[in-house]
Short mmCIF file of C-alpha atoms in Angstrom, two decimals:
data_model
loop_
_atom_site.label_atom_id
_atom_site.label_comp_id
_atom_site.label_asym_id
_atom_site.label_seq_id
_atom_site.Cartn_x
_atom_site.Cartn_y
_atom_site.Cartn_z
CA MET E 1 -136.63 53.75 -130.44
CA SER E 2 -140.24 53.38 -129.35
CA LYS E 3 -140.75 53.55 -125.59
CA SER E 4 -143.53 51.57 -123.96
CA CYS E 5 -143.48 53.48 -120.65
CA LYS E 6 -141.80 56.48 -119.05
CA GLY E 7 -138.12 56.12 -118.21
CA SER E 8 -138.78 56.53 -114.48
CA THR E 9 -141.48 53.85 -114.62
CA ALA E 10 -139.15 51.49 -116.48
CA GLN E 11 -136.41 52.04 -113.87
CA ARG E 12 -138.83 51.33 -111.02
CA ARG E 13 -140.14 48.16 -112.64
CA ARG E 14 -136.60 47.07 -113.44
CA LYS E 15 -135.61 47.23 -109.77
CA ARG E 16 -138.70 45.22 -108.82
CA GLY E 17 -138.24 42.76 -111.69
CA LYS E 18 -141.77 43.47 -112.88
CA CYS E 19 -141.38 44.83 -116.39
CA LYS E 20 -144.75 44.50 -118.12
CA ASP E 21 -143.67 44.83 -121.74
CA HIS E 22 -141.70 41.64 -122.31
CA GLY E 23 -141.02 42.60 -125.94
CA ALA E 24 -139.04 45.66 -124.82
CA SER E 25 -135.51 45.81 -123.41
CA TRP E 26 -132.81 48.25 -122.31
CA THR E 27 -130.25 49.74 -124.66
CA LYS E 28 -127.77 52.59 -124.61
CA THR E 29 -128.41 55.31 -127.18
CA ASN E 30 -126.99 58.78 -127.81
CA LYS E 31 -129.67 59.94 -125.35
CA GLY E 32 -128.48 57.57 -122.63
CA TRP E 33 -130.05 54.33 -121.41
CA GLN E 34 -133.58 53.80 -122.71
CA TYR E 35 -136.21 51.09 -122.42
CA GLY E 36 -138.43 50.10 -125.31
CA ARG E 37 -138.42 48.61 -128.76
CA LYS E 38 -136.23 49.34 -131.75
CA VAL E 39 -137.79 50.10 -135.13
CA HIS E 40 -135.57 49.15 -138.07
CA ILE E 41 -136.72 50.72 -141.35
CA SER E 42 -135.79 50.44 -145.02
CA LEU E 43 -136.14 53.71 -146.93
CA ASP E 44 -136.25 54.36 -150.67
CA LEU E 45 -133.95 57.40 -150.80
CA VAL E 46 -135.27 58.57 -154.18
CA ASN E 47 -138.99 58.60 -153.37
CA LYS E 48 -138.55 58.97 -149.57
CA LEU E 49 -140.97 56.07 -148.99
CA ILE E 50 -140.53 53.52 -146.21
CA ILE E 51 -140.55 50.14 -147.93
CA ASP E 52 -140.43 47.86 -144.88
CA TRP E 53 -139.82 47.77 -141.14
CA ILE E 54 -138.95 45.31 -138.39
CA ILE E 55 -139.59 45.78 -134.65
CA THR E 56 -137.29 44.17 -132.09
CA GLY E 57 -136.38 44.62 -128.44
CA GLY E 58 -134.27 47.69 -127.78
CA SER E 59 -131.15 45.65 -127.05
CA THR E 60 -131.24 43.75 -130.35
CA HIS E 61 -128.15 44.61 -132.37
CA ASP E 62 -128.74 45.83 -135.91
CA SER E 63 -126.63 42.97 -137.27
CA LYS E 64 -129.28 40.48 -136.11
CA VAL E 65 -131.85 41.87 -138.56
CA ALA E 66 -129.35 42.90 -141.25
CA PRO E 67 -130.11 40.04 -143.71
CA LYS E 68 -133.86 40.68 -143.51
CA MET E 69 -133.33 44.39 -144.09
CA ALA E 70 -131.07 43.65 -147.07
CA ASP E 71 -133.80 41.43 -148.55
CA THR E 72 -136.19 44.38 -148.52
CA CYS E 73 -133.75 46.32 -150.71
CA LYS E 74 -133.59 43.81 -153.56
CA GLY E 75 -134.31 45.57 -156.84
CA PHE E 76 -132.33 48.64 -155.82
CA LYS E 77 -128.71 49.25 -156.78
CA TYR E 78 -127.20 50.35 -153.45
CA ILE E 79 -127.73 49.65 -149.78
CA LEU E 80 -126.63 52.33 -147.30
CA ALA E 81 -126.21 51.58 -143.60
CA ASP E 82 -124.27 52.71 -140.55
CA SER E 83 -121.27 51.02 -138.96
CA ALA E 84 -123.41 48.58 -136.96
CA TYR E 85 -123.83 46.66 -140.23
CA ASP E 86 -120.08 46.53 -140.95
CA SER E 87 -119.31 42.81 -140.77
CA ASN E 88 -117.78 40.28 -143.11
CA GLN E 89 -120.80 37.99 -142.63
CA PHE E 90 -123.28 40.67 -143.70
CA TYR E 91 -121.18 41.67 -146.70
CA GLY E 92 -121.06 38.02 -147.75
CA TYR E 93 -124.86 37.87 -147.58
CA ILE E 94 -125.18 41.04 -149.67
CA PHE E 95 -122.76 39.88 -152.36
CA GLU E 96 -124.09 36.33 -152.56
CA LYS E 97 -127.84 36.86 -152.10
CA THR E 98 -128.86 40.36 -153.18
CA GLY E 99 -126.65 41.82 -155.90
CA LEU E 100 -126.63 45.16 -154.05
CA ILE E 101 -123.61 47.45 -153.78
CA PRO E 102 -122.98 48.05 -150.05
CA VAL E 103 -122.13 51.60 -148.97
CA ILE E 104 -121.71 51.03 -145.25
CA ASP E 105 -119.84 53.13 -142.71
CA THR E 106 -116.66 51.47 -141.51
CA ASN E 107 -116.46 50.39 -137.89
CA ARG E 108 -112.85 51.28 -137.06
CA ARG E 109 -112.96 49.25 -133.86
CA ARG E 110 -112.90 46.17 -136.08
CA GLY E 111 -109.60 47.30 -137.59
CA LEU E 112 -108.52 48.42 -141.03
CA ASP E 113 -105.43 46.25 -141.49
CA THR E 114 -105.88 44.70 -144.94
CA GLU E 115 -103.98 41.58 -143.87
CA LYS E 116 -106.46 40.90 -141.05
CA GLN E 117 -109.63 41.77 -142.89
CA LYS E 118 -111.66 39.01 -144.42
CA GLN E 119 -112.29 39.03 -148.13
CA PHE E 120 -115.86 40.39 -148.22
CA ARG E 121 -115.14 43.18 -145.75
CA TRP E 122 -111.97 44.18 -147.59
CA LEU E 123 -113.96 44.45 -150.83
CA ALA E 124 -116.80 46.38 -149.13
CA ILE E 125 -114.46 48.94 -147.56
CA GLY E 126 -113.08 49.61 -151.04
CA LEU E 127 -116.61 50.09 -152.37
CA LYS E 128 -117.39 52.48 -149.50
CA LYS E 129 -114.42 54.64 -150.50
CA LEU E 130 -115.45 54.51 -154.15
CA HIS E 131 -119.04 55.56 -153.37
CA SER E 132 -118.35 57.73 -150.31
CA MET E 133 -120.44 60.63 -151.67
CA ARG E 134 -123.52 58.42 -151.67
CA TYR E 135 -123.12 57.68 -147.97
CA LYS E 136 -124.08 61.26 -147.18
CA LEU E 137 -127.60 60.37 -148.34
CA ARG E 138 -127.93 58.16 -145.26
CA GLU E 139 -128.92 61.23 -143.24
CA GLU E 140 -132.31 60.86 -144.93
CA ILE E 141 -132.93 57.90 -142.62
CA GLU E 142 -132.36 60.15 -139.60
CA ARG E 143 -134.76 62.75 -141.03
CA THR E 144 -137.39 60.06 -141.50
CA ASN E 145 -136.89 58.81 -137.93
CA SER E 146 -137.27 62.38 -136.67
CA ILE E 147 -140.60 62.74 -138.46
CA LEU E 148 -141.85 59.38 -137.16
CA GLU E 149 -140.82 60.15 -133.58
CA GLY E 150 -141.33 63.89 -133.31
CA ILE E 151 -144.37 64.51 -135.51
CA LEU E 152 -146.16 61.17 -135.75
CA ASP E 153 -145.47 60.27 -132.09
CA SER E 154 -143.89 56.87 -132.64
CA GLU E 155 -141.35 57.54 -129.86
CA PHE E 156 -143.96 56.76 -127.18
CA ILE E 157 -146.44 53.92 -127.59
CA TRP E 158 -147.54 53.03 -124.08
CA TYR E 159 -147.82 49.36 -123.23
CA THR E 160 -151.24 47.89 -122.55
CA ARG E 161 -152.16 44.23 -122.43
CA ASN E 162 -152.22 42.63 -125.89
CA ARG E 163 -151.00 45.84 -127.56
CA ASP E 164 -149.87 45.05 -131.10
CA PHE E 165 -146.81 47.26 -131.48
CA ASP E 166 -146.19 46.17 -135.05
CA THR E 167 -149.65 47.41 -136.06
CA ALA E 168 -149.25 50.64 -134.09
CA ILE E 169 -145.93 51.45 -135.77
CA GLY E 170 -147.27 50.25 -139.11
CA LEU E 171 -150.14 52.75 -139.00
CA LYS E 172 -147.70 55.59 -138.35
CA ILE E 173 -145.50 54.43 -141.22
CA LEU E 174 -148.57 54.19 -143.46
CA THR E 175 -149.48 57.76 -142.50
CA TYR E 176 -145.95 58.92 -143.33
CA ASN E 177 -146.02 57.16 -146.72
CA LEU E 178 -149.45 58.58 -147.58
CA VAL E 179 -148.19 62.09 -146.85
CA VAL E 180 -145.15 61.52 -149.09
CA ILE E 181 -147.36 60.20 -151.90
CA TYR E 182 -149.74 63.17 -151.53
CA ASN E 183 -146.82 65.57 -151.72
CA HIS E 184 -145.47 63.81 -154.79
CA LEU E 185 -148.83 64.03 -156.58
CA HIS E 186 -149.17 67.72 -155.75
CA HIS E 187 -145.56 68.62 -156.60
CA ARG E 188 -144.74 69.62 -153.04
CA SER E 189 -141.61 68.97 -151.03
CA LEU E 190 -141.87 65.24 -150.33
CA ARG E 191 -141.50 65.61 -146.58
CA LYS E 192 -143.78 68.60 -146.10
CA ILE E 193 -146.04 67.26 -143.39
CA MET E 194 -146.91 69.80 -140.70
CA ASP E 195 -149.70 71.53 -142.61
CA ILE E 196 -151.35 68.16 -143.34
CA ILE E 197 -151.08 67.00 -139.72
CA HIS E 198 -152.53 70.29 -138.42
CA ALA E 199 -155.37 70.07 -140.94
CA VAL E 200 -156.30 66.63 -139.67
#
């Protein structure tokens, strides 16, 4: 989540109906209600490189960008995602368009009754069980988000007129990828970043 103003400012503007950043919106996160934009990223889990990203309003559900995110993973063997991506429609897209093996957390609110599940989702849940150990690698996405937000300051990009948020986030992602490449070339831990940031 990238916030375009302080929470108190967003609340005040919301009451007045004068929100300035029309690309942002409200959403409920594990930190409570927040106002801003959502950054969806695709991560190569082997090399720890971000291969693509999409920016949407905060209230945009992950399923809306799921096909585009799956397209960025073509050429890989697996696609890992959380339960927001657990839908028969998305699984159908993966199986028919990408050739990827989905390892996606099961949304139990959608039910697990095999008689009610649609064909693609039934198959995908079986694949998730078969490759359940791989799903643990998904925490690498959270680590990457923590670096982007906490160290590279992508959590707060204040709104100004004509601000290009995609470019602003893109520069932070480029910085992250350059650090990872540097670490790879120098045989360092791929996510060792603090010493480089402090040096700059």
